[in-house]
Amino acid sequence: MADDGQLVAGLRVGDPEAFDRAYARYRAPVFGFLLRLCQDRPLAEDLLQETWLRAARAARTLAPDSRLKPWLFRIAYNLFVSHRRWSALNLARLGTLRLLSPGEADHRTPYEAQATGDLQRRLEAALAELKDEHREVLLLVAVEGMEPQEAAEVLTVSAPALRQRLKRARDALAAALTEEERWAVGRT
Amino acid sequence: MRDDEVKDDLLTALGQLPAVDVDDWRREHVRLGAQAELRRAGTRVSWLAAAYVRVVEPISVALISGSYLVWAVQRVLHFHGF
């Protein structure tokens, strides 16, 4: 499997196969990031489409040492920020969110599946209740597993500022959960 | 359990949230649109436009601004008899 460096090299010359591999690798993570950011599936789908159009347009201008994942997430994040500027997001729709994919393979017992599902739904809801700046950093670092340096690159903040924001975001998430839910998280 | 352990567990739990994706039709629709854009971006016209914006325009602006500045300084010096 090609690493990101090889994909960047391919994208710089407009190689369609490299683009397809990058798309296969990062489509779902970028979509998950956008969906959890904007809490609106049709909007997240539109932003996903625009993200990949822009990526295709700018692929040849990538620097040879560019990091693909932060680059793509920055495009997606900038689109979300642009959208947020002119449109107030309706957070009242959180209760109707359906984030779980229906076709996922699941090898847990029904009890474990129920318990984990409930906890994950509660985590999703707690995440959705956070301020945008807290949700953004948690999505990039905890959900997407980015290094703080990469996440700082996406959000265009310094690494120390990002670490501070991450700490505040973790505190806010902990505060958004009940004592029982925090205990359940510790047992997973 | 200490508070920071709870927080670390929280981050771990967030990392275990299920992946989400678009449906098959949209997946292909977005891919085809982006591939078409990738091809368009590689055409000669697009390349020339990019070269103009990235090279020709900045150099022209710098040259015109620089020569105007030199001309203006010379005029001021000449006016004061230097």
PDB file of C-alpha atoms in Angstrom:
ATOM      1  CA  MET A   1       0.000   0.000   0.000  1.00  0.00           C
ATOM      2  CA  ALA A   2       1.376   3.405  -1.008  1.00  0.00           C
ATOM      3  CA  ASP A   3       2.317   5.701   1.855  1.00  0.00           C
ATOM      4  CA  ASP A   4       1.206   9.310   1.979  1.00  0.00           C
ATOM      5  CA  GLY A   5       4.519  10.540   0.545  1.00  0.00           C
ATOM      6  CA  GLN A   6       4.000   8.429  -2.592  1.00  0.00           C
ATOM      7  CA  LEU A   7       0.421   9.651  -2.851  1.00  0.00           C
ATOM      8  CA  VAL A   8       1.606  13.274  -2.640  1.00  0.00           C
ATOM      9  CA  ALA A   9       4.128  12.568  -5.418  1.00  0.00           C
ATOM     10  CA  GLY A  10       1.342  11.059  -7.528  1.00  0.00           C
ATOM     11  CA  LEU A  11      -1.048  13.925  -6.852  1.00  0.00           C
ATOM     12  CA  ARG A  12       1.595  16.465  -7.834  1.00  0.00           C
ATOM     13  CA  VAL A  13       1.634  15.019 -11.355  1.00  0.00           C
ATOM     14  CA  GLY A  14      -2.148  14.574 -11.470  1.00  0.00           C
ATOM     15  CA  ASP A  15      -2.059  10.779 -11.325  1.00  0.00           C
ATOM     16  CA  PRO A  16      -5.728   9.613 -11.183  1.00  0.00           C
ATOM     17  CA  GLU A  17      -4.789   6.347  -9.429  1.00  0.00           C
ATOM     18  CA  ALA A  18      -2.980   8.223  -6.666  1.00  0.00           C
ATOM     19  CA  PHE A  19      -6.036  10.422  -6.327  1.00  0.00           C
ATOM     20  CA  ASP A  20      -8.313   7.378  -6.056  1.00  0.00           C
ATOM     21  CA  ARG A  21      -6.085   5.853  -3.371  1.00  0.00           C
ATOM     22  CA  ALA A  22      -6.049   9.112  -1.410  1.00  0.00           C
ATOM     23  CA  TYR A  23      -9.823   9.293  -1.790  1.00  0.00           C
ATOM     24  CA  ALA A  24     -10.281   5.713  -0.577  1.00  0.00           C
ATOM     25  CA  ARG A  25      -8.010   6.321   2.396  1.00  0.00           C
ATOM     26  CA  TYR A  26      -9.329   9.669   3.580  1.00  0.00           C
ATOM     27  CA  ARG A  27     -12.917   9.942   2.334  1.00  0.00           C
ATOM     28  CA  ALA A  28     -14.529   8.385   5.423  1.00  0.00           C
ATOM     29  CA  PRO A  29     -12.283  10.142   7.987  1.00  0.00           C
ATOM     30  CA  VAL A  30     -12.893  13.517   6.332  1.00  0.00           C
ATOM     31  CA  PHE A  31     -16.622  12.839   6.134  1.00  0.00           C
ATOM     32  CA  GLY A  32     -16.759  11.770   9.798  1.00  0.00           C
ATOM     33  CA  PHE A  33     -14.898  14.922  10.767  1.00  0.00           C
ATOM     34  CA  LEU A  34     -17.289  17.126   8.775  1.00  0.00           C
ATOM     35  CA  LEU A  35     -20.411  15.310   9.955  1.00  0.00           C
ATOM     36  CA  ARG A  36     -19.455  15.572  13.611  1.00  0.00           C
ATOM     37  CA  LEU A  37     -18.461  19.194  13.127  1.00  0.00           C
ATOM     38  CA  CYS A  38     -21.560  20.453  11.396  1.00  0.00           C
ATOM     39  CA  GLN A  39     -24.129  17.942  12.750  1.00  0.00           C
ATOM     40  CA  ASP A  40     -25.991  17.908   9.451  1.00  0.00           C
ATOM     41  CA  ARG A  41     -25.593  14.998   7.029  1.00  0.00           C
ATOM     42  CA  PRO A  42     -26.667  16.730   3.775  1.00  0.00           C
ATOM     43  CA  LEU A  43     -24.400  19.669   4.594  1.00  0.00           C
ATOM     44  CA  ALA A  44     -21.510  17.338   5.472  1.00  0.00           C
ATOM     45  CA  GLU A  45     -22.018  15.558   2.129  1.00  0.00           C
ATOM     46  CA  ASP A  46     -21.898  18.865   0.261  1.00  0.00           C
ATOM     47  CA  LEU A  47     -18.781  19.944   2.132  1.00  0.00           C
ATOM     48  CA  LEU A  48     -17.184  16.559   1.448  1.00  0.00           C
ATOM     49  CA  GLN A  49     -17.806  16.969  -2.271  1.00  0.00           C
ATOM     50  CA  GLU A  50     -16.374  20.490  -2.269  1.00  0.00           C
ATOM     51  CA  THR A  51     -13.369  19.305  -0.258  1.00  0.00           C
ATOM     52  CA  TRP A  52     -12.434  16.732  -2.891  1.00  0.00           C
ATOM     53  CA  LEU A  53     -13.089  19.131  -5.775  1.00  0.00           C
ATOM     54  CA  ARG A  54     -10.730  21.635  -4.196  1.00  0.00           C
ATOM     55  CA  ALA A  55      -8.196  18.931  -3.459  1.00  0.00           C
ATOM     56  CA  ALA A  56      -8.305  17.864  -7.120  1.00  0.00           C
ATOM     57  CA  ARG A  57      -7.926  21.475  -8.255  1.00  0.00           C
ATOM     58  CA  ALA A  58      -4.958  22.107  -5.954  1.00  0.00           C
ATOM     59  CA  ALA A  59      -3.286  18.689  -6.194  1.00  0.00           C
ATOM     60  CA  ARG A  60      -0.586  19.846  -8.610  1.00  0.00           C
ATOM     61  CA  THR A  61       0.381  22.721  -6.330  1.00  0.00           C
ATOM     62  CA  LEU A  62       1.128  20.453  -3.348  1.00  0.00           C
ATOM     63  CA  ALA A  63       4.655  20.909  -2.027  1.00  0.00           C
ATOM     64  CA  PRO A  64       6.751  17.721  -2.209  1.00  0.00           C
ATOM     65  CA  ASP A  65       7.039  17.561   1.580  1.00  0.00           C
ATOM     66  CA  SER A  66       3.330  18.224   2.218  1.00  0.00           C
ATOM     67  CA  ARG A  67       1.546  15.964   4.684  1.00  0.00           C
ATOM     68  CA  LEU A  68      -1.547  14.653   2.965  1.00  0.00           C
ATOM     69  CA  LYS A  69      -3.841  14.115   5.937  1.00  0.00           C
ATOM     70  CA  PRO A  70      -3.470  17.596   7.512  1.00  0.00           C
ATOM     71  CA  TRP A  71      -3.715  19.150   4.032  1.00  0.00           C
ATOM     72  CA  LEU A  72      -7.041  17.448   3.301  1.00  0.00           C
ATOM     73  CA  PHE A  73      -8.445  18.137   6.736  1.00  0.00           C
ATOM     74  CA  ARG A  74      -7.434  21.790   6.452  1.00  0.00           C
ATOM     75  CA  ILE A  75      -9.378  22.111   3.195  1.00  0.00           C
ATOM     76  CA  ALA A  76     -12.407  20.508   4.874  1.00  0.00           C
ATOM     77  CA  TYR A  77     -12.050  22.638   7.982  1.00  0.00           C
ATOM     78  CA  ASN A  78     -11.725  25.870   5.991  1.00  0.00           C
ATOM     79  CA  LEU A  79     -14.892  25.001   4.086  1.00  0.00           C
ATOM     80  CA  PHE A  80     -16.715  24.371   7.337  1.00  0.00           C
ATOM     81  CA  VAL A  81     -15.486  27.693   8.773  1.00  0.00           C
ATOM     82  CA  SER A  82     -16.600  29.520   5.616  1.00  0.00           C
ATOM     83  CA  HIS A  83     -20.010  27.932   5.907  1.00  0.00           C
ATOM     84  CA  ARG A  84     -20.267  28.739   9.609  1.00  0.00           C
ATOM     85  CA  ARG A  85     -19.550  32.397   8.888  1.00  0.00           C
ATOM     86  CA  TRP A  86     -22.679  32.923   6.839  1.00  0.00           C
ATOM     87  CA  SER A  87     -24.982  30.353   8.324  1.00  0.00           C
ATOM     88  CA  ALA A  88     -25.906  29.871  11.957  1.00  0.00           C
ATOM     89  CA  LEU A  89     -25.955  26.141  12.620  1.00  0.00           C
ATOM     90  CA  ASN A  90     -29.107  24.699  14.034  1.00  0.00           C
ATOM     91  CA  LEU A  91     -27.845  22.615  16.955  1.00  0.00           C
ATOM     92  CA  ALA A  92     -31.388  21.757  17.960  1.00  0.00           C
ATOM     93  CA  ARG A  93     -31.249  18.927  15.433  1.00  0.00           C
ATOM     94  CA  LEU A  94     -28.735  16.969  17.505  1.00  0.00           C
ATOM     95  CA  GLY A  95     -31.339  14.594  18.824  1.00  0.00           C
ATOM     96  CA  THR A  96     -32.133  13.311  15.367  1.00  0.00           C
ATOM     97  CA  LEU A  97     -28.558  12.450  14.481  1.00  0.00           C
ATOM     98  CA  ARG A  98     -27.891   9.002  13.125  1.00  0.00           C
ATOM     99  CA  LEU A  99     -24.135   8.647  13.011  1.00  0.00           C
ATOM    100  CA  LEU A 100     -23.727   4.875  13.207  1.00  0.00           C
ATOM    101  CA  SER A 101     -23.300   3.043   9.922  1.00  0.00           C
ATOM    102  CA  PRO A 102     -25.943   0.351   9.521  1.00  0.00           C
ATOM    103  CA  GLY A 103     -23.728  -2.222   7.809  1.00  0.00           C
ATOM    104  CA  GLU A 104     -20.842  -2.481  10.279  1.00  0.00           C
ATOM    105  CA  ALA A 105     -19.500  -5.904  11.251  1.00  0.00           C
ATOM    106  CA  ASP A 106     -20.094  -6.508  14.954  1.00  0.00           C
ATOM    107  CA  HIS A 107     -18.750  -9.444  16.937  1.00  0.00           C
ATOM    108  CA  ARG A 108     -19.817  -8.352  20.428  1.00  0.00           C
ATOM    109  CA  THR A 109     -22.482  -9.960  22.590  1.00  0.00           C
ATOM    110  CA  PRO A 110     -25.887  -8.257  22.435  1.00  0.00           C
ATOM    111  CA  TYR A 111     -25.357  -6.885  25.961  1.00  0.00           C
ATOM    112  CA  GLU A 112     -21.918  -5.466  25.099  1.00  0.00           C
ATOM    113  CA  ALA A 113     -23.247  -4.069  21.842  1.00  0.00           C
ATOM    114  CA  GLN A 114     -26.131  -2.368  23.651  1.00  0.00           C
ATOM    115  CA  ALA A 115     -23.885  -0.967  26.394  1.00  0.00           C
ATOM    116  CA  THR A 116     -21.221   0.251  23.976  1.00  0.00           C
ATOM    117  CA  GLY A 117     -23.841   1.624  21.594  1.00  0.00           C
ATOM    118  CA  ASP A 118     -25.497   3.608  24.373  1.00  0.00           C
ATOM    119  CA  LEU A 119     -22.170   4.944  25.553  1.00  0.00           C
ATOM    120  CA  GLN A 120     -21.111   5.885  22.042  1.00  0.00           C
ATOM    121  CA  ARG A 121     -24.397   7.657  21.433  1.00  0.00           C
ATOM    122  CA  ARG A 122     -23.928   9.542  24.678  1.00  0.00           C
ATOM    123  CA  LEU A 123     -20.365  10.426  23.705  1.00  0.00           C
ATOM    124  CA  GLU A 124     -21.558  11.628  20.298  1.00  0.00           C
ATOM    125  CA  ALA A 125     -24.215  13.758  21.982  1.00  0.00           C
ATOM    126  CA  ALA A 126     -21.745  15.148  24.538  1.00  0.00           C
ATOM    127  CA  LEU A 127     -19.325  15.917  21.721  1.00  0.00           C
ATOM    128  CA  ALA A 128     -22.082  17.693  19.821  1.00  0.00           C
ATOM    129  CA  GLU A 129     -22.903  19.854  22.842  1.00  0.00           C
ATOM    130  CA  LEU A 130     -19.380  21.260  23.044  1.00  0.00           C
ATOM    131  CA  LYS A 131     -18.326  24.596  21.628  1.00  0.00           C
ATOM    132  CA  ASP A 132     -16.988  24.379  18.076  1.00  0.00           C
ATOM    133  CA  GLU A 133     -13.400  25.121  19.111  1.00  0.00           C
ATOM    134  CA  HIS A 134     -13.480  22.261  21.620  1.00  0.00           C
ATOM    135  CA  ARG A 135     -15.193  19.825  19.279  1.00  0.00           C
ATOM    136  CA  GLU A 136     -12.735  20.576  16.467  1.00  0.00           C
ATOM    137  CA  VAL A 137      -9.662  19.745  18.490  1.00  0.00           C
ATOM    138  CA  LEU A 138     -11.175  16.576  19.981  1.00  0.00           C
ATOM    139  CA  LEU A 139     -12.246  15.337  16.559  1.00  0.00           C
ATOM    140  CA  LEU A 140      -8.789  15.823  15.111  1.00  0.00           C
ATOM    141  CA  VAL A 141      -6.701  14.519  18.006  1.00  0.00           C
ATOM    142  CA  ALA A 142      -8.905  11.898  19.677  1.00  0.00           C
ATOM    143  CA  VAL A 143     -11.192  10.681  16.893  1.00  0.00           C
ATOM    144  CA  GLU A 144      -8.794  11.012  13.941  1.00  0.00           C
ATOM    145  CA  GLY A 145      -5.673  10.258  15.968  1.00  0.00           C
ATOM    146  CA  MET A 146      -3.689  13.199  14.612  1.00  0.00           C
ATOM    147  CA  GLU A 147      -0.501  14.324  16.325  1.00  0.00           C
ATOM    148  CA  PRO A 148      -0.974  17.690  18.080  1.00  0.00           C
ATOM    149  CA  GLN A 149       1.419  19.249  15.544  1.00  0.00           C
ATOM    150  CA  GLU A 150      -0.740  18.044  12.631  1.00  0.00           C
ATOM    151  CA  ALA A 151      -3.945  19.197  14.304  1.00  0.00           C
ATOM    152  CA  ALA A 152      -2.352  22.593  14.960  1.00  0.00           C
ATOM    153  CA  GLU A 153      -1.568  22.762  11.244  1.00  0.00           C
ATOM    154  CA  VAL A 154      -5.200  22.070  10.332  1.00  0.00           C
ATOM    155  CA  LEU A 155      -6.593  24.637  12.772  1.00  0.00           C
ATOM    156  CA  THR A 156      -3.790  27.127  12.015  1.00  0.00           C
ATOM    157  CA  VAL A 157      -2.880  27.630  15.654  1.00  0.00           C
ATOM    158  CA  SER A 158       0.444  27.141  17.443  1.00  0.00           C
ATOM    159  CA  ALA A 159       1.210  23.769  19.038  1.00  0.00           C
ATOM    160  CA  PRO A 160       1.130  25.174  22.621  1.00  0.00           C
ATOM    161  CA  ALA A 161      -2.218  26.847  21.902  1.00  0.00           C
ATOM    162  CA  LEU A 162      -3.549  23.569  20.565  1.00  0.00           C
ATOM    163  CA  ARG A 163      -2.422  21.654  23.671  1.00  0.00           C
ATOM    164  CA  GLN A 164      -4.158  24.217  25.864  1.00  0.00           C
ATOM    165  CA  ARG A 165      -7.309  23.998  23.785  1.00  0.00           C
ATOM    166  CA  LEU A 166      -7.175  20.196  23.935  1.00  0.00           C
ATOM    167  CA  LYS A 167      -6.954  20.265  27.729  1.00  0.00           C
ATOM    168  CA  ARG A 168      -9.930  22.630  27.961  1.00  0.00           C
ATOM    169  CA  ALA A 169     -11.858  20.476  25.487  1.00  0.00           C
ATOM    170  CA  ARG A 170     -11.202  17.303  27.517  1.00  0.00           C
ATOM    171  CA  ASP A 171     -12.402  19.085  30.653  1.00  0.00           C
ATOM    172  CA  ALA A 172     -15.513  20.313  28.854  1.00  0.00           C
ATOM    173  CA  LEU A 173     -16.280  16.822  27.545  1.00  0.00           C
ATOM    174  CA  ALA A 174     -15.830  15.316  31.003  1.00  0.00           C
ATOM    175  CA  ALA A 175     -18.164  17.972  32.401  1.00  0.00           C
ATOM    176  CA  ALA A 176     -20.763  17.179  29.732  1.00  0.00           C
ATOM    177  CA  LEU A 177     -20.974  13.548  30.910  1.00  0.00           C
ATOM    178  CA  THR A 178     -22.603  12.376  34.110  1.00  0.00           C
ATOM    179  CA  GLU A 179     -20.571  10.623  36.835  1.00  0.00           C
ATOM    180  CA  GLU A 180     -22.063   7.288  35.761  1.00  0.00           C
ATOM    181  CA  GLU A 181     -21.145   7.855  32.121  1.00  0.00           C
ATOM    182  CA  ARG A 182     -17.566   8.778  33.066  1.00  0.00           C
ATOM    183  CA  TRP A 183     -17.377   5.568  35.084  1.00  0.00           C
ATOM    184  CA  ALA A 184     -18.677   3.584  32.103  1.00  0.00           C
ATOM    185  CA  VAL A 185     -16.079   5.183  29.817  1.00  0.00           C
ATOM    186  CA  GLY A 186     -13.343   4.110  32.242  1.00  0.00           C
ATOM    187  CA  ARG A 187     -14.530   0.488  32.019  1.00  0.00           C
ATOM    188  CA  THR A 188     -14.494   0.193  28.206  1.00  0.00           C
TER     189      THR A 188
ATOM    190  CA  MET B   1     -10.036   6.758  39.574  1.00  0.00           C
ATOM    191  CA  ARG B   2      -8.056   9.967  39.160  1.00  0.00           C
ATOM    192  CA  ASP B   3      -9.530  12.802  37.118  1.00  0.00           C
ATOM    193  CA  ASP B   4      -6.800  12.762  34.446  1.00  0.00           C
ATOM    194  CA  GLU B   5      -7.283   8.994  34.025  1.00  0.00           C
ATOM    195  CA  VAL B   6     -10.946   9.672  33.309  1.00  0.00           C
ATOM    196  CA  LYS B   7      -9.913  12.271  30.728  1.00  0.00           C
ATOM    197  CA  ASP B   8      -7.469   9.896  29.047  1.00  0.00           C
ATOM    198  CA  ASP B   9     -10.150   7.227  28.963  1.00  0.00           C
ATOM    199  CA  LEU B  10     -12.446   9.788  27.401  1.00  0.00           C
ATOM    200  CA  LEU B  11     -10.011  10.466  24.579  1.00  0.00           C
ATOM    201  CA  THR B  12      -9.557   6.737  24.046  1.00  0.00           C
ATOM    202  CA  ALA B  13     -13.328   6.259  23.973  1.00  0.00           C
ATOM    203  CA  LEU B  14     -13.639   9.038  21.409  1.00  0.00           C
ATOM    204  CA  GLY B  15     -11.083   7.247  19.258  1.00  0.00           C
ATOM    205  CA  GLN B  16     -13.337   4.189  19.277  1.00  0.00           C
ATOM    206  CA  LEU B  17     -16.365   5.978  17.871  1.00  0.00           C
ATOM    207  CA  PRO B  18     -17.572   4.184  14.751  1.00  0.00           C
ATOM    208  CA  ALA B  19     -16.433   5.358  11.337  1.00  0.00           C
ATOM    209  CA  VAL B  20     -19.096   7.049   9.257  1.00  0.00           C
ATOM    210  CA  ASP B  21     -19.247   7.208   5.484  1.00  0.00           C
ATOM    211  CA  VAL B  22     -21.419   8.349   2.610  1.00  0.00           C
ATOM    212  CA  ASP B  23     -23.578   5.919   0.634  1.00  0.00           C
ATOM    213  CA  ASP B  24     -22.239   4.134  -2.447  1.00  0.00           C
ATOM    214  CA  TRP B  25     -23.925   6.440  -4.958  1.00  0.00           C
ATOM    215  CA  ARG B  26     -22.511   9.606  -3.399  1.00  0.00           C
ATOM    216  CA  ARG B  27     -19.109   7.987  -2.934  1.00  0.00           C
ATOM    217  CA  GLU B  28     -18.889   7.381  -6.668  1.00  0.00           C
ATOM    218  CA  HIS B  29     -20.496  10.709  -7.574  1.00  0.00           C
ATOM    219  CA  VAL B  30     -17.921  12.665  -5.549  1.00  0.00           C
ATOM    220  CA  ARG B  31     -15.060  10.558  -6.889  1.00  0.00           C
ATOM    221  CA  LEU B  32     -16.048  11.040 -10.533  1.00  0.00           C
ATOM    222  CA  GLY B  33     -16.544  14.781 -10.070  1.00  0.00           C
ATOM    223  CA  ALA B  34     -13.163  15.134  -8.411  1.00  0.00           C
ATOM    224  CA  GLN B  35     -11.449  13.029 -11.096  1.00  0.00           C
ATOM    225  CA  ALA B  36     -12.950  15.284 -13.777  1.00  0.00           C
ATOM    226  CA  GLU B  37     -11.670  18.318 -11.869  1.00  0.00           C
ATOM    227  CA  LEU B  38      -8.231  16.720 -11.613  1.00  0.00           C
ATOM    228  CA  ARG B  39      -8.157  16.263 -15.411  1.00  0.00           C
ATOM    229  CA  ARG B  40      -9.366  19.835 -16.006  1.00  0.00           C
ATOM    230  CA  ALA B  41      -6.724  21.211 -13.644  1.00  0.00           C
ATOM    231  CA  GLY B  42      -4.055  19.545 -15.756  1.00  0.00           C
ATOM    232  CA  THR B  43      -5.034  21.137 -19.066  1.00  0.00           C
ATOM    233  CA  ARG B  44      -2.772  23.645 -20.817  1.00  0.00           C
ATOM    234  CA  VAL B  45      -5.182  26.556 -20.311  1.00  0.00           C
ATOM    235  CA  SER B  46      -5.431  25.839 -16.613  1.00  0.00           C
ATOM    236  CA  TRP B  47      -1.642  25.527 -16.364  1.00  0.00           C
ATOM    237  CA  LEU B  48      -1.176  28.883 -18.142  1.00  0.00           C
ATOM    238  CA  ALA B  49      -3.717  30.554 -15.851  1.00  0.00           C
ATOM    239  CA  ALA B  50      -1.944  29.177 -12.797  1.00  0.00           C
ATOM    240  CA  ALA B  51       1.438  30.331 -14.140  1.00  0.00           C
ATOM    241  CA  TYR B  52       0.019  33.807 -14.775  1.00  0.00           C
ATOM    242  CA  VAL B  53      -1.415  34.093 -11.254  1.00  0.00           C
ATOM    243  CA  ARG B  54       1.629  32.633  -9.521  1.00  0.00           C
ATOM    244  CA  VAL B  55       4.489  34.127 -11.599  1.00  0.00           C
ATOM    245  CA  VAL B  56       3.610  36.733 -14.210  1.00  0.00           C
ATOM    246  CA  GLU B  57       1.205  38.795 -12.115  1.00  0.00           C
ATOM    247  CA  PRO B  58       3.322  39.056  -8.919  1.00  0.00           C
ATOM    248  CA  ILE B  59       6.470  39.908 -10.911  1.00  0.00           C
ATOM    249  CA  SER B  60       4.604  42.532 -12.984  1.00  0.00           C
ATOM    250  CA  VAL B  61       3.112  44.129  -9.876  1.00  0.00           C
ATOM    251  CA  ALA B  62       6.518  44.158  -8.143  1.00  0.00           C
ATOM    252  CA  LEU B  63       8.260  45.700 -11.194  1.00  0.00           C
ATOM    253  CA  ILE B  64       5.609  48.365 -11.776  1.00  0.00           C
ATOM    254  CA  SER B  65       5.403  49.288  -8.095  1.00  0.00           C
ATOM    255  CA  GLY B  66       9.200  49.365  -7.743  1.00  0.00           C
ATOM    256  CA  SER B  67       9.753  51.561 -10.779  1.00  0.00           C
ATOM    257  CA  TYR B  68       6.966  53.918  -9.700  1.00  0.00           C
ATOM    258  CA  LEU B  69       8.570  54.194  -6.241  1.00  0.00           C
ATOM    259  CA  VAL B  70      11.993  54.951  -7.765  1.00  0.00           C
ATOM    260  CA  TRP B  71      10.435  57.542 -10.076  1.00  0.00           C
ATOM    261  CA  ALA B  72       8.586  59.171  -7.151  1.00  0.00           C
ATOM    262  CA  VAL B  73      11.725  59.329  -4.964  1.00  0.00           C
ATOM    263  CA  GLN B  74      13.709  60.827  -7.856  1.00  0.00           C
ATOM    264  CA  ARG B  75      11.044  63.471  -8.392  1.00  0.00           C
ATOM    265  CA  VAL B  76      11.087  64.444  -4.706  1.00  0.00           C
ATOM    266  CA  LEU B  77      14.896  64.613  -4.652  1.00  0.00           C
ATOM    267  CA  HIS B  78      14.897  66.665  -7.862  1.00  0.00           C
ATOM    268  CA  PHE B  79      12.261  69.017  -6.421  1.00  0.00           C
ATOM    269  CA  HIS B  80      14.470  69.702  -3.390  1.00  0.00           C
ATOM    270  CA  GLY B  81      17.518  70.290  -5.572  1.00  0.00           C
ATOM    271  CA  PHE B  82      19.492  67.120  -4.823  1.00  0.00           C
TER     272      PHE B  82
END
